[in-house]
Short mmCIF file of C-alpha atoms in Angstrom, two decimals:
data_model
loop_
_atom_site.label_atom_id
_atom_site.label_comp_id
_atom_site.label_asym_id
_atom_site.label_seq_id
_atom_site.Cartn_x
_atom_site.Cartn_y
_atom_site.Cartn_z
CA MET A 1 31.84 67.11 36.49
CA ILE A 2 32.30 63.35 36.31
CA SER A 3 29.80 61.18 38.20
CA TYR A 4 30.47 57.71 39.58
CA GLU A 5 27.58 55.49 40.65
CA PHE A 6 28.03 52.92 43.40
CA PRO A 7 25.24 50.37 44.00
CA VAL A 8 24.99 49.37 47.64
CA ASN A 9 23.11 46.08 47.18
CA GLU A 10 23.20 43.21 44.70
CA ARG A 11 19.78 44.00 43.28
CA ILE A 12 20.75 47.49 42.08
CA ARG A 13 24.15 46.18 40.98
CA THR A 14 22.39 43.73 38.65
CA LEU A 15 20.13 46.44 37.23
CA LEU A 16 23.09 48.72 36.49
CA ARG A 17 25.01 45.90 34.80
CA LEU A 18 22.03 45.11 32.61
CA GLU A 19 21.50 48.78 31.77
CA ASP A 20 25.10 48.97 30.57
CA LEU A 21 24.78 45.75 28.54
CA TYR A 22 21.54 46.87 26.86
CA ASN A 23 23.12 50.22 25.96
CA ARG A 24 26.13 48.49 24.42
CA ALA A 25 23.91 46.04 22.53
CA ALA A 26 21.91 48.95 21.07
CA PHE A 27 25.09 50.80 20.11
CA PHE A 28 26.83 47.90 18.37
CA SER A 29 23.69 46.59 16.66
CA GLY A 30 23.18 50.01 15.09
CA ARG A 31 26.66 49.98 13.54
CA GLU A 32 27.58 48.35 10.24
CA HIS A 33 30.81 46.36 10.56
CA ALA A 34 30.66 42.60 11.16
CA LEU A 35 33.00 42.95 14.16
CA GLU A 36 30.58 45.45 15.73
CA HIS A 37 27.72 43.03 15.17
CA HIS A 38 29.80 40.32 16.84
CA ALA A 39 30.15 42.66 19.85
CA ALA A 40 26.35 43.11 19.83
CA LEU A 41 25.86 39.33 19.96
CA LEU A 42 28.26 39.05 22.89
CA CYS A 43 26.15 41.65 24.72
CA LEU A 44 23.01 39.58 24.07
CA PHE A 45 24.70 36.51 25.52
CA GLU A 46 25.79 38.47 28.62
CA ILE A 47 22.28 39.89 29.09
CA MET A 48 20.92 36.36 28.92
CA GLU A 49 23.36 35.20 31.61
CA VAL A 50 22.97 38.15 33.99
CA ALA A 51 19.17 38.39 33.77
CA GLY A 52 18.74 34.63 33.95
CA ARG A 53 20.42 34.20 37.32
CA ALA A 54 17.54 35.62 39.36
CA ASP A 55 13.79 36.05 39.10
CA LEU A 56 14.32 39.48 37.60
CA LYS A 57 10.95 39.67 35.85
CA SER A 58 9.00 39.04 39.05
CA ASP A 59 11.15 41.54 40.94
CA LEU A 60 10.56 44.24 38.32
CA LEU A 61 6.80 43.61 38.27
CA GLN A 62 6.61 43.96 42.05
CA GLU A 63 8.72 47.13 42.05
CA LEU A 64 6.67 48.73 39.25
CA GLU A 65 3.45 47.99 41.11
CA ARG A 66 4.89 49.44 44.31
CA GLN A 67 5.96 52.60 42.49
CA ARG A 68 2.54 52.87 40.81
CA GLN A 69 0.81 52.83 44.18
CA THR A 70 3.26 55.36 45.61
CA LEU A 71 2.76 57.74 42.68
CA GLU A 72 -1.03 57.38 42.71
CA ALA A 73 -0.97 58.63 46.30
CA LEU A 74 0.61 61.88 45.05
CA ARG A 75 -2.22 62.69 42.66
CA ASP A 76 -3.81 65.35 44.90
CA ASN A 77 -0.50 66.97 45.79
CA PRO A 78 -0.49 70.56 44.45
CA GLN A 79 3.31 70.45 44.09
CA ILE A 80 3.11 67.55 41.63
CA SER A 81 2.41 68.15 37.94
CA GLU A 82 -0.69 66.15 36.99
CA GLU A 83 0.53 65.83 33.40
CA ALA A 84 4.00 64.58 34.39
CA LEU A 85 2.46 62.14 36.87
CA ASP A 86 0.12 60.72 34.23
CA MET A 87 3.03 60.23 31.82
CA VAL A 88 5.06 58.28 34.38
CA LEU A 89 2.06 56.17 35.37
CA ALA A 90 1.31 55.43 31.70
CA ASP A 91 4.93 54.29 31.19
CA ILE A 92 4.68 52.02 34.22
CA GLU A 93 1.36 50.54 33.08
CA HIS A 94 2.63 49.95 29.53
CA THR A 95 5.85 48.31 30.72
CA HIS A 96 4.02 46.24 33.33
CA THR A 97 1.75 44.87 30.58
CA ARG A 98 4.68 44.09 28.25
CA LEU A 99 6.54 42.25 31.03
CA LEU A 100 3.54 39.96 31.54
CA GLU A 101 3.34 38.99 27.86
CA PRO A 102 6.39 36.69 27.46
CA THR A 103 6.10 33.22 28.94
CA GLY A 104 8.81 30.77 29.87
CA LYS A 105 12.39 31.45 30.84
CA PHE A 106 13.99 34.78 29.94
CA ALA A 107 15.72 34.70 26.52
CA GLN A 108 14.40 31.21 25.85
CA HIS A 109 14.38 32.01 22.12
CA LEU A 110 18.17 32.38 22.27
CA ARG A 111 18.66 29.18 24.27
CA GLU A 112 16.63 27.21 21.72
CA ASN A 113 18.72 28.48 18.80
CA GLU A 114 21.49 25.88 18.44
CA TRP A 115 23.44 28.06 16.02
CA LEU A 116 23.55 30.98 18.46
CA MET A 117 24.43 28.71 21.37
CA ALA A 118 27.34 27.31 19.36
CA ILE A 119 28.61 30.86 18.85
CA LYS A 120 28.15 31.58 22.56
CA GLN A 121 30.07 28.46 23.52
CA ARG A 122 32.94 29.19 21.14
CA SER A 123 33.04 32.85 22.27
CA GLY A 124 34.14 31.67 25.69
CA ILE A 125 37.32 30.27 24.14
CA PRO A 126 40.11 32.77 23.31
CA GLY A 127 40.08 33.14 19.53
CA GLY A 128 37.34 30.53 19.35
CA VAL A 129 35.18 32.19 16.68
CA CYS A 130 37.67 32.22 13.82
CA GLN A 131 36.21 31.40 10.40
CA PHE A 132 37.63 27.86 10.47
CA ASP A 133 35.91 27.21 13.84
CA LEU A 134 32.47 28.45 12.76
CA PRO A 135 32.20 28.60 8.94
CA SER A 136 28.46 29.26 9.10
CA TYR A 137 29.05 32.27 11.37
CA HIS A 138 31.70 33.55 8.98
CA TYR A 139 29.16 33.22 6.17
CA TRP A 140 26.58 35.18 8.20
CA GLN A 141 29.11 37.95 8.84
CA GLN A 142 29.55 38.38 5.08
CA GLN A 143 25.84 39.03 4.52
CA ALA A 144 24.43 42.48 3.84
CA VAL A 145 24.43 44.93 6.75
CA GLY A 146 20.66 45.20 6.73
CA GLU A 147 20.23 41.43 6.98
CA ARG A 148 22.55 41.20 9.98
CA GLN A 149 20.89 44.14 11.71
CA HIS A 150 17.45 42.65 11.10
CA ALA A 151 18.56 39.34 12.63
CA ILE A 152 20.12 40.99 15.70
CA ASN A 153 17.03 43.13 16.29
CA GLY A 154 14.89 40.02 16.03
CA TRP A 155 16.93 38.38 18.80
CA LEU A 156 17.01 41.55 20.92
CA ASN A 157 13.37 42.67 20.70
CA PRO A 158 11.88 39.91 22.92
CA MET A 159 14.34 41.00 25.63
CA LEU A 160 13.35 44.68 25.56
CA PRO A 161 10.45 44.58 28.08
CA ILE A 162 13.04 43.80 30.77
CA LYS A 163 15.08 46.79 29.59
CA ASP A 164 12.02 49.08 29.79
CA GLY A 165 11.34 47.93 33.34
CA ILE A 166 14.96 48.52 34.34
CA ASP A 167 14.93 51.98 32.76
CA ILE A 168 11.86 53.04 34.76
CA VAL A 169 13.15 51.69 38.09
CA LEU A 170 16.59 53.29 37.66
CA ARG A 171 15.07 56.58 36.52
CA ILE A 172 12.88 56.75 39.65
CA LEU A 173 15.86 55.74 41.79
CA ARG A 174 18.12 58.43 40.33
CA ASN A 175 15.41 61.09 40.56
CA SER A 176 15.14 60.41 44.29
CA ALA A 177 18.68 61.70 44.83
CA LYS A 178 19.42 63.92 47.82
CA VAL A 179 22.67 65.73 47.03
CA PHE A 180 25.16 67.08 49.57
CA PRO A 181 28.37 69.08 48.91
CA LEU A 182 31.20 67.56 50.94
CA LEU A 183 34.97 67.74 51.48
CA ALA A 184 37.37 64.79 51.58
CA ARG A 185 40.31 65.91 53.72
CA ASN A 186 43.58 64.53 52.39
CA GLY A 187 41.53 62.55 49.92
CA ALA A 188 39.46 60.65 52.50
CA PHE A 189 35.91 61.04 53.80
CA GLN A 190 33.82 59.06 56.26
CA GLN A 191 30.23 59.51 57.35
CA MET A 192 28.31 57.38 59.82
CA SER A 193 25.12 55.96 58.34
CA GLY A 194 23.17 55.76 61.55
CA GLY A 195 21.51 52.56 60.41
CA LYS A 196 19.87 54.26 57.41
CA THR A 197 19.65 52.18 54.27
CA VAL A 198 20.62 53.48 50.85
CA GLN A 199 20.48 51.70 47.50
CA LEU A 200 22.65 53.86 45.28
CA LEU A 201 25.35 56.43 45.99
CA LYS A 202 26.66 58.85 43.38
CA VAL A 203 29.94 60.73 43.75
CA SER A 204 30.49 63.73 41.47
CA VAL A 205 33.86 65.50 41.16
CA ASP A 206 35.56 68.04 38.93
CA GLU A 207 36.48 66.38 35.62
CA ASN A 208 39.96 67.92 35.85
CA LEU A 209 40.74 66.17 39.12
CA PRO A 210 43.35 63.44 38.39
CA TYR A 211 41.82 61.10 40.97
CA VAL A 212 38.89 58.70 41.04
CA PRO A 213 36.71 57.77 44.04
CA GLU A 214 36.71 54.39 45.74
CA LEU A 215 33.66 53.85 47.91
CA SER A 216 32.55 51.33 50.50
CA ALA A 217 29.26 51.51 52.35
CA ASN A 218 27.15 49.54 54.81
CA LYS A 219 24.42 50.35 57.33
CA TYR A 220 27.04 51.73 59.71
CA ALA A 221 29.29 53.98 57.62
CA ILE A 222 30.13 55.37 54.20
CA ASN A 223 33.79 55.69 53.22
CA VAL A 224 35.07 57.57 50.18
CA ARG A 225 38.74 57.58 49.19
CA PHE A 226 40.21 59.39 46.18
CA VAL A 227 43.06 57.58 44.46
CA SER A 228 45.07 58.00 41.28
CA PRO A 229 43.77 55.99 38.29
CA VAL A 230 45.84 52.84 37.78
CA ALA A 231 46.40 53.90 34.15
CA ASN A 232 48.36 56.90 35.44
CA SER A 233 50.61 55.00 37.84
CA ASP A 234 51.83 51.53 38.68
CA ARG A 235 49.40 51.23 41.59
CA PRO A 236 46.61 53.35 43.11
CA ARG A 237 47.93 56.18 45.26
CA GLN A 238 45.68 58.11 47.63
CA CYS A 239 45.23 61.81 47.02
CA GLU A 240 47.07 63.95 49.56
CA HIS A 241 44.97 67.06 48.99
CA ASP A 242 41.50 68.10 50.10
CA VAL A 243 38.89 67.20 47.48
CA GLU A 244 35.54 68.92 47.05
CA PHE A 245 32.82 66.58 45.81
CA THR A 246 29.09 65.96 46.00
CA LEU A 247 27.50 62.80 47.34
CA ALA A 248 23.98 61.84 46.27
CA PHE A 249 21.87 59.36 48.26
CA CYS A 250 19.27 57.47 46.18
CA ASN A 251 16.49 55.25 47.49
CA LEU A 252 13.35 53.76 45.98
#
């Protein structure tokens, strides 16, 4: 099965974007080639931009506290594992504490580094980080792998408390999923929402199906349409066959 996640509001959309950026930063920073480390730096710059647009830290702190209170209320529930509950609550408490430690604007240590900001500025220009544009960056890229990795980790580590908060919130959100098997007749499906709110929808289909889902949702209706991937044709074409799929509703 292949699963496709569709955030229904801007808040969850931002968290998913940051989750993807953090994962890519971790992947490229763990590699060895200078080009891969350049990709890691670009991820750091994107994280700085996406997380800096809203009061993400405050939002995460409020959500973690709300989830802590909700989970504490389940302590006497015989259907809930006391050990598992304690582990989740410990993660929330640890992350909550780490989020409170940094002061000032998110990624301020990057903003105050003129050398990094020069690389960020030049990266926005096509071909703008050639060795003749930034000789000092070219010099850095020729340093030992361990030195480059140490530097990248030093720039990334102060940004990790936000990642930990995002990981907890998205894990709780995904674990709340209510899954329903459904059928899209002639590649299309519609369901009235009845005014119910949902934060994340997940469509899962057979990996051998040569179609991908397109989804739109609001408080009135959910629409799913299966179309051919653009890579396989000049333009998206709706599936003309019935498609079995599952739809998961996730809410915090």
